[in-house]
Coordinates of C-alpha atoms in Angstrom, one line a residue:
Chain C
M277 CA 0.0 0.0 0.0
A278 CA 1.4 3.4 -1.0
T279 CA 2.1 5.8 1.9
R280 CA 0.7 9.2 1.6
P281 CA 3.3 12.0 1.9
S282 CA 3.0 14.3 4.8
A283 CA 1.3 17.7 4.3
S284 CA 4.6 19.6 4.6
S285 CA 6.4 17.3 2.2
A286 CA 3.5 17.6 -0.3
A287 CA 3.7 21.4 0.1
D288 CA 7.5 21.3 -0.6
N289 CA 7.0 19.2 -3.7
L290 CA 4.2 21.5 -5.0
D291 CA 6.4 24.5 -4.3
L292 CA 9.2 22.9 -6.2
E293 CA 6.9 22.2 -9.2
L294 CA 5.6 25.8 -9.1
R295 CA 9.2 27.2 -9.2
R296 CA 10.2 24.8 -11.9
G297 CA 7.5 26.2 -14.1
V298 CA 8.7 29.8 -13.8
V299 CA 12.4 29.3 -13.7
V300 CA 12.7 29.2 -17.5
L301 CA 11.1 32.7 -17.7
A302 CA 13.4 33.9 -14.9
V303 CA 16.5 32.6 -16.7
L304 CA 15.5 34.0 -20.1
S305 CA 14.8 37.4 -18.5
Q306 CA 18.4 37.5 -17.1
L307 CA 20.1 36.4 -20.2
Q308 CA 19.3 39.4 -22.3
T309 CA 22.9 40.2 -21.7
E310 CA 25.4 37.3 -21.6
Q311 CA 26.4 35.7 -18.3
Y312 CA 28.3 32.7 -17.2
G313 CA 26.6 30.1 -15.0
Y314 CA 27.6 31.2 -11.6
S315 CA 27.0 34.9 -12.3
L316 CA 23.5 34.1 -13.5
K317 CA 22.8 32.2 -10.3
K318 CA 24.1 35.1 -8.2
A319 CA 21.9 37.5 -10.3
L320 CA 18.8 35.4 -9.6
T321 CA 19.6 35.0 -5.9
D322 CA 20.3 38.7 -5.5
R323 CA 16.8 39.4 -6.9
G324 CA 15.3 36.9 -4.4
L325 CA 14.9 33.8 -6.6
E326 CA 16.8 30.9 -5.1
I327 CA 17.5 28.1 -7.6
D328 CA 19.8 25.2 -6.8
E329 CA 22.7 24.4 -8.9
G330 CA 21.4 21.0 -9.8
T331 CA 18.4 22.7 -11.5
L332 CA 19.9 25.7 -13.1
Y333 CA 22.9 24.4 -14.9
P334 CA 21.3 21.4 -16.6
L335 CA 18.5 23.8 -17.6
L336 CA 20.9 26.1 -19.4
R337 CA 22.1 23.2 -21.5
R338 CA 18.5 22.1 -22.2
L339 CA 17.5 25.6 -23.3
E340 CA 20.5 25.8 -25.5
S341 CA 19.7 22.4 -27.1
Q342 CA 16.2 23.8 -27.8
G343 CA 17.7 26.8 -29.6
L344 CA 16.6 29.4 -27.0
L345 CA 20.1 30.2 -25.8
Q346 CA 23.5 30.4 -27.4
S347 CA 26.8 29.8 -25.6
D348 CA 30.5 30.0 -26.1
W349 CA 33.6 29.2 -24.1
R350 CA 35.8 32.2 -23.4
M351 CA 38.9 32.8 -21.3
A352 CA 38.1 35.0 -18.3
E353 CA 40.3 35.6 -15.3
A354 CA 42.9 33.1 -16.7
R355 CA 40.4 30.2 -17.1
P356 CA 37.7 29.1 -19.4
R357 CA 34.1 30.0 -18.7
R358 CA 31.0 29.2 -20.7
Y359 CA 28.9 32.3 -21.4
Y360 CA 25.2 32.1 -22.2
V361 CA 23.0 34.6 -24.0
I362 CA 19.4 34.5 -25.3
S363 CA 19.1 33.7 -29.0
P364 CA 16.8 35.4 -31.4
E365 CA 14.4 32.5 -31.2
G366 CA 14.7 32.6 -27.4
R367 CA 13.8 36.3 -27.5
R368 CA 10.6 35.5 -29.4
V369 CA 9.7 32.8 -26.9
Y370 CA 10.5 35.1 -24.0
E371 CA 8.1 37.8 -25.3
T372 CA 5.3 35.2 -25.6
L373 CA 6.0 33.7 -22.2
S374 CA 6.2 37.2 -20.5
A375 CA 2.8 38.1 -21.9
N376 CA 1.3 34.8 -20.8
W377 CA 2.9 35.2 -17.4
R378 CA 1.4 38.7 -16.9
A379 CA -2.1 37.4 -17.9
L380 CA -1.7 34.3 -15.7
T381 CA -0.6 36.3 -12.6
R382 CA -3.6 38.6 -13.0
V383 CA -6.0 35.6 -13.0
I384 CA -4.2 33.7 -10.3
D385 CA -4.1 36.9 -8.1
E386 CA -7.9 37.0 -8.4
L387 CA -8.3 33.3 -7.6
V388 CA -6.1 33.3 -4.5
Q389 CA -7.7 36.3 -2.8
P390 CA -7.7 35.3 0.9
V391 CA -11.1 34.0 2.1
E392 CA -12.5 35.8 5.1
V393 CA -14.1 33.4 7.6
T394 CA -16.7 35.2 9.7
D395 CA -18.4 32.6 11.9
G396 CA -16.4 29.4 11.5
T397 CA -19.2 27.6 9.6
P398 CA -17.8 25.6 6.7
G399 CA -18.5 27.4 3.5
S400 CA -19.4 30.7 5.1
V401 CA -17.4 33.9 4.4
Chain Y
M273 CA 45.3 17.4 -1.3
E274 CA 44.4 20.6 -3.0
P275 CA 40.7 21.7 -3.6
Q276 CA 41.2 21.3 -7.4
D277 CA 42.3 17.7 -6.8
L278 CA 39.1 17.0 -4.8
F279 CA 37.1 18.7 -7.6
E280 CA 38.7 16.4 -10.2
R281 CA 37.7 13.4 -8.2
Y282 CA 34.2 14.7 -8.0
L283 CA 34.1 15.5 -11.8
H284 CA 35.4 12.0 -12.5
A285 CA 32.7 10.5 -10.4
V286 CA 30.0 12.6 -12.2
G287 CA 31.5 11.9 -15.7
E288 CA 31.5 8.1 -15.1
Q289 CA 27.7 8.3 -15.1
L290 CA 27.2 10.5 -18.1
P291 CA 26.9 9.4 -21.7
R292 CA 30.3 9.6 -23.5
R293 CA 29.1 12.3 -25.9
L294 CA 28.3 14.7 -23.0
R295 CA 31.0 13.7 -20.6
E296 CA 33.9 16.1 -21.3
D297 CA 31.7 19.1 -22.1
V298 CA 29.7 18.7 -18.8
K299 CA 32.9 18.1 -16.8
A300 CA 34.5 21.3 -18.2
E301 CA 31.4 23.3 -17.4
L302 CA 31.1 21.9 -13.9
R303 CA 34.8 22.5 -13.3
S304 CA 34.4 26.1 -14.2
L305 CA 31.2 26.4 -12.0
L306 CA 32.8 24.8 -9.0
T307 CA 35.9 27.0 -9.2
D308 CA 33.6 30.1 -9.4
M309 CA 31.7 28.9 -6.4
L310 CA 34.9 28.2 -4.4
E311 CA 36.4 31.6 -5.2
D312 CA 33.2 33.3 -4.3
R313 CA 33.0 31.5 -0.9
A314 CA 36.6 32.2 -0.2
R315 CA 36.0 35.9 -0.9
Q316 CA 33.0 35.9 1.4
A317 CA 35.1 34.1 4.1
E318 CA 38.0 36.5 3.5
R319 CA 40.5 33.7 3.2
A320 CA 42.2 31.6 0.5
P321 CA 40.3 28.7 -1.0
D322 CA 40.9 25.6 1.1
M323 CA 39.7 22.0 1.5
D324 CA 36.9 23.0 4.0
L325 CA 35.4 25.4 1.5
A326 CA 35.8 22.9 -1.3
V327 CA 34.0 20.2 0.7
A328 CA 31.2 22.7 1.5
V329 CA 30.9 23.6 -2.2
L330 CA 30.6 20.0 -3.2
R331 CA 28.1 19.2 -0.5
E332 CA 26.0 22.1 -1.8
F333 CA 26.3 20.9 -5.4
G334 CA 25.1 17.4 -4.4
E335 CA 26.1 13.8 -4.8
P336 CA 27.8 12.8 -8.1
E337 CA 24.9 10.4 -8.9
A338 CA 22.3 13.1 -8.4
V339 CA 24.2 15.7 -10.4
A340 CA 24.8 13.3 -13.3
A341 CA 21.2 12.2 -13.3
R342 CA 20.1 15.8 -13.9
Y343 CA 22.3 16.1 -17.0
R344 CA 21.2 12.8 -18.5
P345 CA 18.2 12.8 -20.8
P346 CA 15.3 10.9 -19.3
A347 CA 15.7 7.2 -19.9
Y348 CA 13.2 4.4 -19.4
L349 CA 13.3 0.7 -19.8
I350 CA 9.6 0.9 -20.4
G351 CA 8.2 4.4 -20.5
P352 CA 4.9 5.8 -19.3
E353 CA 3.4 5.7 -22.8
L354 CA 4.1 2.0 -23.3
Y355 CA 3.6 0.8 -19.7
P356 CA -0.2 0.5 -19.9
I357 CA 0.1 -1.8 -23.0
F358 CA 3.0 -3.7 -21.3
S359 CA 0.8 -4.2 -18.2
L360 CA -2.1 -5.4 -20.4
V361 CA 0.0 -7.9 -22.3
I362 CA 1.5 -9.2 -19.0
K363 CA -2.0 -9.8 -17.6
I364 CA -3.1 -11.6 -20.8
V365 CA 0.0 -13.8 -20.7
L366 CA -0.4 -14.5 -17.0
A367 CA -4.1 -15.3 -17.6
V368 CA -3.3 -17.7 -20.5
M369 CA -0.6 -19.4 -18.5
T370 CA -2.8 -19.7 -15.4
G371 CA -5.6 -21.1 -17.5
F372 CA -3.5 -23.7 -19.2
G373 CA -1.7 -24.4 -15.9
A374 CA -5.0 -25.1 -14.2
L375 CA -6.1 -27.4 -17.0
T376 CA -2.8 -29.2 -17.0
V377 CA -2.9 -29.7 -13.2
A378 CA -6.5 -30.8 -13.4
L379 CA -5.8 -33.3 -16.2
A380 CA -2.7 -34.6 -14.3
L381 CA -4.8 -35.1 -11.2
W382 CA -7.5 -36.8 -13.2
R383 CA -5.3 -39.2 -15.1
S384 CA -2.8 -39.9 -12.4
E385 CA -3.0 -43.4 -11.0
A386 CA 0.2 -42.9 -8.9
P387 CA 0.2 -42.9 -5.1
L388 CA -0.4 -39.6 -3.3
A389 CA 3.3 -39.0 -2.6
E390 CA 4.2 -39.5 -6.2
L391 CA 1.3 -37.1 -7.2
G392 CA 2.7 -34.4 -4.9
R393 CA 6.1 -34.6 -6.5
T394 CA 4.5 -34.4 -10.0
L395 CA 2.5 -31.3 -8.9
W396 CA 5.7 -29.7 -7.5
E397 CA 7.5 -30.4 -10.7
L398 CA 4.7 -28.9 -12.7
G399 CA 4.7 -25.8 -10.4
I400 CA 8.5 -25.3 -10.8
Q401 CA 8.2 -25.7 -14.6
G402 CA 5.3 -23.2 -14.7
A403 CA 7.1 -20.7 -12.6
G404 CA 10.2 -21.0 -14.8
L405 CA 8.1 -20.6 -17.9
A406 CA 6.3 -17.6 -16.4
L407 CA 9.7 -15.9 -15.6
M408 CA 11.0 -16.7 -19.1
N409 CA 8.0 -15.1 -20.7
L410 CA 8.1 -12.1 -18.5
G411 CA 11.7 -11.6 -19.3
L412 CA 11.0 -11.9 -23.0
L413 CA 8.2 -9.4 -22.8
V414 CA 10.4 -6.9 -20.9
L415 CA 13.1 -7.3 -23.6
I416 CA 10.5 -6.8 -26.4
F417 CA 9.0 -3.7 -24.8
A418 CA 12.4 -2.3 -23.9
G419 CA 13.3 -2.7 -27.6
L420 CA 10.0 -0.9 -28.6
Q421 CA 10.8 1.8 -26.1
R422 CA 14.3 2.4 -27.5
W423 CA 13.6 2.1 -31.2
G424 CA 9.9 2.2 -31.8
A425 CA 8.1 4.2 -29.1
R426 CA 5.8 6.9 -30.7
D427 CA 6.4 10.4 -29.6
S428 CA 3.3 11.8 -27.9
A429 CA 3.6 14.8 -30.3
D430 CA 2.8 12.4 -33.2
A431 CA -0.6 11.4 -31.8
P432 CA -3.1 11.2 -34.5
E433 CA -5.3 14.3 -34.9
A434 CA -8.3 12.3 -36.2
W435 CA -9.2 11.0 -32.8
N436 CA -12.9 11.0 -32.4
P437 CA -14.3 11.1 -28.8
L438 CA -17.7 9.7 -30.1
E439 CA -16.0 6.4 -30.9
L440 CA -15.1 5.8 -27.3
P441 CA -16.5 2.3 -26.2
A442 CA -19.4 2.2 -23.8
V443 CA -18.4 1.5 -20.1
E444 CA -18.9 -2.2 -19.4
D445 CA -20.2 -3.2 -16.0
R446 CA -18.8 -6.7 -15.8
D447 CA -20.5 -7.5 -12.5
R448 CA -24.0 -6.7 -13.8
V449 CA -26.1 -9.8 -14.1
D450 CA -27.5 -10.7 -17.5
R451 CA -30.6 -12.4 -16.2
G452 CA -31.9 -13.6 -19.5
S453 CA -28.6 -15.4 -20.4
L454 CA -28.3 -17.0 -16.9
I455 CA -31.9 -18.2 -16.8
S456 CA -31.8 -19.7 -20.2
T457 CA -28.5 -21.5 -19.5
L458 CA -29.9 -22.7 -16.2
C459 CA -33.1 -24.1 -17.8
F460 CA -31.0 -25.7 -20.6
N461 CA -28.8 -27.4 -18.0
L462 CA -31.8 -28.7 -16.1
V463 CA -33.3 -30.1 -19.2
L464 CA -30.1 -31.8 -20.2
I465 CA -29.7 -33.3 -16.7
V466 CA -33.3 -34.6 -16.6
V467 CA -33.4 -35.9 -20.2
L468 CA -30.0 -37.5 -20.3
N469 CA -30.2 -39.1 -16.9
F470 CA -33.8 -40.1 -16.6
F471 CA -35.0 -40.4 -20.2
P472 CA -31.9 -41.2 -22.3
S473 CA -33.9 -43.2 -24.7
L474 CA -35.5 -40.0 -25.9
V475 CA -32.2 -39.1 -27.6
A476 CA -32.9 -41.3 -30.5
V477 CA -33.8 -41.4 -34.2
F478 CA -37.6 -42.0 -34.5
Y479 CA -38.9 -43.8 -37.5
L480 CA -42.3 -45.1 -38.7
H481 CA -42.3 -48.8 -39.8
D482 CA -45.5 -50.7 -40.8
G483 CA -47.6 -48.1 -39.1
T484 CA -45.8 -48.3 -35.7
W485 CA -43.2 -46.0 -34.3
G486 CA -39.8 -47.4 -33.7
R487 CA -36.6 -45.7 -32.4
F488 CA -32.9 -46.1 -32.7
P489 CA -31.1 -44.8 -29.5
L490 CA -28.2 -42.5 -30.3
L491 CA -26.3 -42.3 -26.9
A492 CA -23.7 -45.0 -26.5
P493 CA -24.1 -47.1 -23.2
E494 CA -20.4 -46.4 -22.6
F495 CA -21.0 -42.7 -22.6
L496 CA -24.0 -43.0 -20.3
A497 CA -22.0 -45.1 -17.8
D498 CA -18.6 -43.4 -17.8
Q499 CA -19.1 -39.8 -19.0
L500 CA -22.6 -38.6 -18.2
P501 CA -22.1 -38.5 -14.4
W502 CA -19.3 -36.0 -14.9
F503 CA -21.3 -33.9 -17.4
T504 CA -24.2 -33.9 -15.0
A505 CA -22.0 -32.7 -12.1
A506 CA -20.6 -29.9 -14.2
W507 CA -24.1 -28.8 -15.4
A508 CA -25.6 -29.1 -11.9
L509 CA -22.7 -27.0 -10.4
E510 CA -23.2 -24.4 -13.2
A511 CA -26.9 -24.3 -12.5
G512 CA -26.2 -23.9 -8.7
L513 CA -23.8 -21.1 -9.4
Y514 CA -26.2 -19.2 -11.7
L515 CA -28.9 -19.6 -9.1
A516 CA -26.6 -18.1 -6.5
V517 CA -25.7 -15.2 -8.9
L518 CA -29.4 -14.6 -9.7
W519 CA -30.1 -14.5 -5.9
R520 CA -27.3 -12.1 -5.2
R521 CA -28.3 -10.0 -8.3
R522 CA -24.6 -9.3 -9.0
W523 CA -21.4 -11.1 -9.8
T524 CA -18.9 -11.0 -7.0
A525 CA -15.2 -12.0 -6.8
L526 CA -16.2 -15.3 -5.1
T527 CA -18.7 -16.2 -7.8
R528 CA -16.3 -15.2 -10.6
W529 CA -13.7 -17.5 -9.1
A530 CA -16.3 -20.2 -8.9
E531 CA -17.1 -19.6 -12.6
F532 CA -13.4 -20.0 -13.4
G533 CA -13.3 -23.2 -11.4
L534 CA -16.3 -24.5 -13.3
S535 CA -14.7 -23.6 -16.6
V536 CA -11.6 -25.7 -15.6
L537 CA -13.9 -28.6 -14.5
T538 CA -15.8 -28.3 -17.8
G539 CA -12.5 -28.4 -19.7
V540 CA -11.5 -31.6 -17.8
V541 CA -14.9 -33.2 -18.4
L542 CA -14.7 -32.4 -22.1
G543 CA -11.1 -33.6 -22.4
R544 CA -12.0 -36.8 -20.6
A545 CA -14.9 -37.4 -23.0
L546 CA -12.6 -36.7 -26.0
M547 CA -10.1 -39.2 -24.7
G548 CA -12.8 -41.7 -23.8
G549 CA -14.7 -44.2 -25.8
E550 CA -17.9 -43.9 -27.9
I551 CA -20.4 -41.1 -27.3
L552 CA -22.9 -41.8 -30.0
I553 CA -23.8 -44.8 -32.1
P554 CA -23.1 -45.6 -34.8
A555 CA -19.4 -44.9 -34.5
I556 CA -19.4 -42.3 -37.3
L557 CA -21.6 -40.0 -35.1
T558 CA -19.0 -40.2 -32.3
V559 CA -16.4 -38.7 -34.7
F560 CA -18.9 -35.9 -35.4
A561 CA -19.7 -35.4 -31.6
K562 CA -16.0 -35.3 -30.7
G563 CA -15.4 -32.7 -33.4
V564 CA -18.1 -30.6 -31.8
M565 CA -16.5 -31.2 -28.4
V566 CA -13.1 -30.0 -29.7
I567 CA -14.7 -26.7 -30.7
L568 CA -16.5 -26.5 -27.3
L569 CA -13.2 -27.2 -25.5
A570 CA -11.5 -24.4 -27.5
V571 CA -14.3 -22.0 -26.6
N572 CA -14.1 -23.1 -23.0
V573 CA -10.4 -22.6 -22.8
A574 CA -10.8 -19.1 -24.3
E575 CA -13.5 -18.3 -21.8
A576 CA -11.3 -19.5 -18.9
I577 CA -8.4 -17.4 -20.1
G578 CA -10.7 -14.3 -20.3
Q579 CA -12.1 -15.1 -16.8
I580 CA -8.7 -15.4 -15.2
Y581 CA -7.5 -12.3 -17.0
H582 CA -10.3 -10.3 -15.4
L583 CA -9.8 -12.0 -12.0
I584 CA -6.1 -11.0 -12.0
G585 CA -7.1 -7.4 -13.0
R586 CA -9.7 -7.4 -10.2
F587 CA -7.1 -8.5 -7.8
F588 CA -4.8 -5.6 -8.6
A589 CA -7.5 -3.0 -9.1
A590 CA -8.3 -0.3 -6.5
P591 CA -11.7 -0.6 -4.8
P592 CA -14.4 0.7 -7.1
A593 CA -15.5 4.3 -6.7
P594 CA -19.3 4.9 -6.2
L595 CA -21.1 4.6 -9.5
S596 CA -22.3 7.8 -11.1
P597 CA -26.1 8.0 -11.5
S598 CA -25.9 7.1 -15.2
H599 CA -24.3 3.8 -14.3
R600 CA -26.7 2.7 -11.6

């Protein structure tokens, strides 16, 4: 018999899924100018979006293989670094995703308005 | 050991688990990222990069297996698209094997004249052979489906666009009782039991000779003595089962298992009659009757396989949800 995950672990998993959905948009937004992997992670963290290395770096490669990013190796501070930047195709996708995101957040904001409970009766507001 | 040496060990461990075509590229990128992280941590700690910082960086990065897994494309032995078909085929194969296995055991029990200890050994050997055969078939199926997954699985993006929801099959409620079918079979069985056991002379060719009726019995005395009691038992048990089902108004797991057991018994009875002596007289009619029995036996085996297939499915299925009003 399958064991049901605890409420907190279910919340953690759902939070992870939620973030996974928006991380592509966040990455594309920060790669309008070229960055190497660690500088991108720092940029996202500095703006309040924590993404673990295990998610971010494989994602960069996947987006590159999908043609949304371009990369090249370059010598910087006496060692090679891979720099990523959004491609023309990635820019088009980014514009579409940004518009969808703005529309989606408007709808979701409406949906997740806090419900005011007045008398404790189930269903009452 | 220097931090870079530790990083090289880590990169080697990650690289070992990556496809060869990705390996060097991913390792080069990870090397660069780890060095960036280490330098950043050293800057924050206001000291030179050392082993403690390198260990902390690697811990944060994660175990080599987990890191490599994130870089690998998803790989399945049998993926989610093929798994439902794989599961269906496994159930069919198990049902066929169980059906034939049950018939084999029943026939072995029937024909065996060996003492009980000898019989136990035979059954044990049959069980071992059956288990070996089942494992071999399962392994073969896994190989076939793994091959399909690797070389032939259809991309979900290629799904046909001409799919028509109106062609969906109606939902079948297998446990609903078909009263008409059960009652007619029950009556037919009772008629057979009564006529063949109490009035066997009615099964005859009637002829008019010199103004008087005569008859030529068709049932061979050998059949009436040796086979009919077994047919009678099978028909009576079937009638009893159908009565129970009609009384309960619904098939249950227990009655479905009883139905499967009856199918096995019917198979044994038919097999016994096929291997036995005359059924009808003259002998040419016995050939015809045995031909019909072969067809009946084949239908019976197919039915038994279908029954065990559904019973296995029922065994693994979740408890049924309450029926919607349209299904009541």
